[in-house]
Tab-separated table of C-alpha atoms and ligand atoms in Angstrom:
chain	number	residue	atom	x	y	z
A	24	MET	CA	-27.571	52.685	34.005
A	25	SER	CA	-26.688	54.566	37.160
A	26	LEU	CA	-29.101	56.794	39.025
A	27	ALA	CA	-28.654	60.129	40.738
A	28	ASN	CA	-30.443	62.088	43.507
A	29	ASP	CA	-31.904	59.047	45.192
A	30	GLU	CA	-34.387	60.686	47.621
A	31	PRO	CA	-36.841	58.567	49.650
A	32	GLY	CA	-40.337	58.531	48.122
A	33	ARG	CA	-39.025	59.801	44.791
A	34	ARG	CA	-38.034	57.968	41.704
A	35	PRO	CA	-34.275	58.435	41.385
A	36	ARG	CA	-33.146	60.671	38.564
A	37	LEU	CA	-31.333	59.082	35.659
A	38	ASP	CA	-27.749	60.042	34.934
A	39	PRO	CA	-28.081	62.358	31.899
A	40	ALA	CA	-24.823	61.425	30.165
A	41	GLU	CA	-25.465	57.702	30.472
A	42	PHE	CA	-29.057	58.156	29.315
A	43	ILE	CA	-28.019	60.182	26.263
A	44	LYS	CA	-25.354	57.659	25.222
A	45	ALA	CA	-27.749	54.735	25.668
A	46	ASN	CA	-30.865	56.243	24.075
A	47	MET	CA	-29.847	58.818	21.476
A	48	ARG	CA	-27.942	58.411	18.224
A	49	LEU	CA	-25.059	60.437	16.875
A	50	ALA	CA	-26.222	61.965	13.592
A	51	ALA	CA	-25.193	64.844	11.334
A	52	VAL	CA	-27.249	68.032	11.723
A	53	PRO	CA	-29.343	68.686	8.568
A	54	ALA	CA	-27.844	72.096	7.609
A	55	LEU	CA	-24.482	71.243	9.177
A	56	PRO	CA	-23.026	67.990	7.833
A	57	GLU	CA	-19.717	68.944	9.536
A	58	ILE	CA	-21.284	68.507	12.980
A	59	ARG	CA	-22.736	65.399	14.592
A	60	LEU	CA	-24.977	65.584	17.632
A	61	TYR	CA	-26.643	63.067	19.913
A	62	THR	CA	-30.115	63.128	18.376
A	63	ALA	CA	-33.463	61.880	19.652
A	64	HIS	CA	-35.357	59.179	17.734
A	65	PRO	CA	-38.839	57.698	18.285
A	66	GLY	CA	-37.494	55.101	20.735
A	67	SER	CA	-35.432	57.553	22.824
A	68	GLY	CA	-38.074	57.983	25.529
A	69	LEU	CA	-36.673	61.408	26.394
A	70	ARG	CA	-39.531	61.992	28.804
A	71	ARG	CA	-37.928	59.562	31.263
A	72	LEU	CA	-34.937	61.877	31.526
A	73	VAL	CA	-36.801	65.163	31.385
A	74	ASP	CA	-39.535	64.305	33.879
A	75	PRO	CA	-38.070	62.742	37.030
A	76	HIS	CA	-41.511	61.333	37.909
A	77	GLN	CA	-41.559	59.040	34.904
A	78	SER	CA	-40.142	55.569	35.300
A	79	ALA	CA	-38.408	53.575	32.597
A	80	ASP	CA	-41.723	51.884	31.745
A	81	ASP	CA	-43.542	55.252	31.936
A	82	ASP	CA	-45.768	54.504	34.947
A	83	ALA	CA	-46.187	57.882	36.542
A	84	VAL	CA	-45.497	58.631	40.194
A	85	GLU	CA	-47.293	61.546	41.849
A	86	PRO	CA	-44.856	64.430	42.211
A	87	GLY	CA	-44.326	65.922	45.657
A	88	ASP	CA	-45.115	69.600	46.345
A	89	ASP	CA	-41.478	70.579	45.940
A	90	ALA	CA	-41.068	68.703	42.665
A	91	PRO	CA	-39.039	70.663	40.108
A	92	GLU	CA	-40.839	71.634	36.902
A	93	PRO	CA	-39.682	69.327	34.130
A	94	GLN	CA	-37.461	71.251	31.662
A	95	PRO	CA	-38.354	70.686	28.012
A	96	PRO	CA	-35.457	68.951	26.237
A	97	TYR	CA	-34.344	72.013	24.255
A	98	TRP	CA	-30.838	70.588	24.184
A	99	ALA	CA	-31.979	67.508	22.240
A	100	TYR	CA	-32.537	69.466	19.013
A	101	ALA	CA	-30.729	71.886	16.718
A	102	TRP	CA	-32.897	75.003	16.732
A	103	ALA	CA	-33.102	77.104	13.570
A	104	GLY	CA	-31.375	80.041	15.280
A	105	GLY	CA	-28.442	77.922	16.386
A	106	ALA	CA	-28.251	76.088	13.057
A	107	VAL	CA	-28.078	79.324	11.041
A	108	LEU	CA	-25.479	80.836	13.361
A	109	ALA	CA	-23.354	77.679	13.247
A	110	ARG	CA	-23.633	77.621	9.420
A	111	TYR	CA	-22.525	81.265	9.262
A	112	ILE	CA	-19.525	80.604	11.535
A	113	LEU	CA	-18.383	77.604	9.484
A	114	ASP	CA	-18.769	79.640	6.272
A	115	HIS	CA	-17.039	82.705	7.787
A	116	PRO	CA	-14.335	81.278	10.097
A	117	GLN	CA	-12.767	84.760	10.368
A	118	SER	CA	-15.783	85.738	12.525
A	119	VAL	CA	-14.438	83.593	15.387
A	120	ALA	CA	-10.829	82.679	14.526
A	121	GLY	CA	-8.443	83.435	17.395
A	122	ARG	CA	-11.239	84.850	19.574
A	123	ARG	CA	-12.558	83.822	22.983
A	124	VAL	CA	-16.185	82.901	22.458
A	125	LEU	CA	-19.254	82.373	24.648
A	126	ASP	CA	-22.107	80.213	23.314
A	127	LEU	CA	-25.034	81.604	25.339
A	128	GLY	CA	-27.982	79.233	25.849
A	129	ALA	CA	-25.956	76.508	24.214
A	130	GLY	CA	-28.574	73.687	24.257
A	131	SER	CA	-26.835	70.883	22.358
A	132	GLY	CA	-23.709	73.013	22.044
A	133	LEU	CA	-23.840	73.152	18.243
A	134	VAL	CA	-22.915	76.864	17.977
A	135	GLY	CA	-19.933	76.469	20.296
A	136	ILE	CA	-18.837	73.340	18.431
A	137	ALA	CA	-18.972	75.275	15.139
A	138	ALA	CA	-16.904	78.078	16.712
A	139	ALA	CA	-14.296	75.619	17.993
A	140	LYS	CA	-14.091	73.914	14.588
A	141	ALA	CA	-13.721	77.308	12.893
A	142	GLY	CA	-10.676	78.199	14.999
A	143	ALA	CA	-11.931	80.055	18.075
A	144	ARG	CA	-9.154	80.450	20.651
A	145	SER	CA	-11.445	79.154	23.402
A	146	VAL	CA	-15.128	78.312	23.696
A	147	MET	CA	-17.288	78.622	26.780
A	148	ALA	CA	-20.880	77.307	26.675
A	149	ALA	CA	-23.494	78.560	29.150
A	150	GLU	CA	-26.483	76.289	29.759
A	151	ILE	CA	-28.781	76.108	32.785
A	152	ASP	CA	-30.377	72.723	32.077
A	153	ARG	CA	-28.367	69.876	33.646
A	154	ASN	CA	-29.377	67.527	30.846
A	155	GLY	CA	-28.151	70.104	28.333
A	156	VAL	CA	-24.864	70.387	30.196
A	157	ALA	CA	-24.365	66.634	29.783
A	158	ALA	CA	-25.327	66.806	26.091
A	159	ILE	CA	-22.837	69.635	25.417
A	160	GLY	CA	-20.011	67.607	26.969
A	161	LEU	CA	-20.842	64.509	24.931
A	162	ASN	CA	-21.417	66.450	21.704
A	163	ALA	CA	-18.141	68.357	22.097
A	164	GLU	CA	-16.277	65.077	22.623
A	165	ALA	CA	-18.010	63.463	19.634
A	166	ASN	CA	-16.870	66.363	17.437
A	167	GLY	CA	-13.331	66.379	18.820
A	168	VAL	CA	-13.458	69.896	20.285
A	169	GLU	CA	-12.905	71.380	23.738
A	170	ILE	CA	-15.627	73.433	25.393
A	171	THR	CA	-15.709	74.820	28.923
A	172	ILE	CA	-19.228	74.540	30.309
A	173	VAL	CA	-20.813	77.079	32.670
A	174	ASP	CA	-23.892	75.494	34.250
A	175	GLN	CA	-25.229	78.628	35.926
A	176	ASP	CA	-27.313	81.591	34.841
A	177	ILE	CA	-24.523	83.734	33.467
A	178	THR	CA	-26.996	86.479	32.459
A	179	THR	CA	-27.306	87.753	36.040
A	180	GLY	CA	-23.592	88.472	36.413
A	181	PRO	CA	-20.935	90.642	34.793
A	182	PRO	CA	-19.818	89.986	31.214
A	183	PRO	CA	-17.419	87.025	30.995
A	184	ALA	CA	-13.845	87.329	29.722
A	185	VAL	CA	-14.640	86.719	26.065
A	186	ASP	CA	-14.365	88.665	22.799
A	187	LEU	CA	-17.581	87.441	21.207
A	188	VAL	CA	-20.984	86.223	22.429
A	189	LEU	CA	-22.913	83.885	20.137
A	190	ALA	CA	-26.634	83.780	20.913
A	191	GLY	CA	-28.388	81.017	18.964
A	192	ASP	CA	-32.168	81.067	19.357
A	193	VAL	CA	-32.224	82.562	22.837
A	194	PHE	CA	-35.265	84.809	22.186
A	195	TYR	CA	-37.742	81.917	22.290
A	196	GLY	CA	-39.911	83.478	25.014
A	197	LEU	CA	-40.513	86.929	26.472
A	198	GLU	CA	-39.209	86.091	29.948
A	199	VAL	CA	-35.889	84.785	28.637
A	200	ALA	CA	-35.601	87.652	26.116
A	201	LEU	CA	-36.017	90.207	28.912
A	202	ARG	CA	-33.225	88.511	30.845
A	203	VAL	CA	-30.873	88.135	27.884
A	204	ILE	CA	-31.122	91.664	26.404
A	205	PRO	CA	-29.677	93.527	29.454
A	206	PHE	CA	-26.874	90.944	29.638
A	207	LEU	CA	-26.034	91.468	25.970
A	208	ASP	CA	-26.101	95.245	26.558
A	209	ARG	CA	-23.573	94.814	29.372
A	210	CYS	CA	-21.436	92.721	27.017
A	211	LEU	CA	-21.550	95.453	24.324
A	212	ALA	CA	-20.614	98.060	26.947
A	213	ALA	CA	-17.604	95.901	27.870
A	214	GLY	CA	-16.467	95.855	24.236
A	215	ILE	CA	-17.695	92.324	23.490
A	216	ASP	CA	-19.251	91.684	20.062
A	217	VAL	CA	-22.565	89.839	19.909
A	218	LEU	CA	-23.926	87.736	17.050
A	219	VAL	CA	-27.485	86.398	17.098
A	220	GLY	CA	-29.068	83.600	15.049
A	221	ASP	CA	-32.843	83.515	14.884
A	222	PRO	CA	-35.752	82.591	12.566
A	223	ARG	CA	-37.470	85.854	13.646
A	224	ARG	CA	-39.410	84.522	16.604
A	225	ALA	CA	-41.957	86.859	18.193
A	226	ASP	CA	-39.683	88.135	20.984
A	227	LEU	CA	-36.616	88.801	18.840
A	228	PRO	CA	-35.543	92.465	19.425
A	229	LEU	CA	-35.373	93.233	15.679
A	230	SER	CA	-34.849	96.977	16.228
A	231	ARG	CA	-31.489	96.139	17.870
A	232	LEU	CA	-30.265	93.853	15.084
A	233	ARG	CA	-28.435	94.342	11.792
A	234	LEU	CA	-28.827	91.490	9.326
A	235	LEU	CA	-25.541	89.906	8.200
A	236	ALA	CA	-26.728	86.771	6.403
A	237	GLU	CA	-29.756	84.665	5.710
A	238	TYR	CA	-29.979	80.881	5.308
A	239	GLN	CA	-32.717	78.318	4.817
A	240	VAL	CA	-32.473	75.830	7.696
A	241	PRO	CA	-34.904	73.365	9.288
A	242	ASP	CA	-36.235	74.138	12.776
A	243	PHE	CA	-36.328	71.651	15.640
A	244	GLY	CA	-40.000	70.690	15.305
A	245	ASP	CA	-40.055	70.394	11.512
A	246	ALA	CA	-40.979	67.044	9.996
A	247	LYS	CA	-38.355	65.298	7.880
A	248	GLY	CA	-38.440	66.797	4.386
A	249	ALA	CA	-40.414	69.888	5.508
A	250	VAL	CA	-39.580	73.164	3.770
A	251	ALA	CA	-36.663	74.829	5.562
A	252	ARG	CA	-37.441	78.297	6.899
A	253	SER	CA	-35.504	81.459	6.373
A	254	SER	CA	-33.396	82.371	9.407
A	255	GLY	CA	-31.089	85.298	9.968
A	256	VAL	CA	-27.664	85.948	11.443
A	257	PHE	CA	-27.556	89.403	12.999
A	258	ARG	CA	-25.170	91.715	14.787
A	259	PHE	CA	-26.661	92.947	18.083
A	260	GLU	CA	-26.137	96.705	18.220
A	261	PRO	CA	-26.323	99.351	20.965
A	262	ASP	CA	-29.683	100.976	21.671
A	263	GLU	CA	-29.418	104.382	19.969
A	264	ARG	CA	-32.738	105.769	21.268
B	325	LIG	C1	-34.043	77.496	22.247
B	325	LIG	S1	-32.716	76.708	22.992
B	325	LIG	C2	-31.430	76.991	21.803
B	325	LIG	C3	-30.290	76.035	21.967
B	325	LIG	C4	-29.151	76.201	20.954
B	325	LIG	N1	-28.497	77.482	21.107
B	325	LIG	C5	-29.666	76.027	19.554
B	325	LIG	O1	-29.846	77.037	18.855
B	325	LIG	O2	-29.914	74.876	19.133
B	325	LIG	C6	-32.273	77.878	24.274
B	325	LIG	C7	-31.408	77.306	25.376
B	325	LIG	O3	-31.069	78.363	26.272
B	325	LIG	C8	-31.012	77.829	27.583
B	325	LIG	N2	-31.114	78.953	28.509
B	325	LIG	C9	-32.201	79.676	28.842
B	325	LIG	N3	-31.893	80.642	29.716
B	325	LIG	C10	-30.561	80.533	29.942
B	325	LIG	C11	-29.626	81.244	30.762
B	325	LIG	N4	-30.016	82.257	31.509
B	325	LIG	N5	-28.329	80.869	30.750
B	325	LIG	C12	-27.920	79.827	29.983
B	325	LIG	N6	-28.761	79.106	29.190
B	325	LIG	C13	-30.060	79.456	29.175
B	325	LIG	C14	-32.172	76.851	27.611
B	325	LIG	O4	-32.034	75.903	28.655
B	325	LIG	C15	-32.076	76.240	26.219
B	325	LIG	O5	-31.269	75.085	26.215
């Protein structure tokens, strides 16, 4: 396995794509048998990839002062919000067919993969986690679809040249919600439609959403066989206040 960012005094970082291929398994997503994703299993040792201070045998090295905060491996799971949005798209291909689509906060890329399979004209996936970027590329390839990946914080800039933004489970914390909402408002102002998938997490801006559909899907932390929770697909609407 090759290593990246080999700085003196630091454990080199693992190459994310090679790590994912070697340590995760391609498996169908519970509510989405049409889509297979590289999925973590008990032996994956994801921490080695996520925390650059962990070695392959897990003996910790003291991080330096400028050590980056390890990013949780959000990309390694299908979140309920993404799963419900992907299910909706596959069941309603007319929602994306022929349209240019952005999968915002793509994680594993499952929403963008669903959009590509359902006939989107083009799919762009925005993800700020470099491990997620690698996972999206591998997952897109495994599902035989093409996705253009944007590995920067797209929410700080102007709306991209798309017709539809798909936001699967991007309201998972207040800080990210406060960043995403103004971006989605700029998208609406530019004539771009926005669909949101979410299991009604605490920071979901419910007053801005109109429910389109509801599905029972498992969430990323649920144990195998756990009761699936109700999650909604919503249209994000302008603030009328
Ligand atoms: C909760 S996960 C959901 C992933 C996927 N959409 C799903 O439903 O399975 C949210 C993802 O958004 C990404 N993210 C957070 N802020 C972002 C930003 N400003 N631009 C792009 N991605 C972002 C995180 O790195 C994370 O992978």
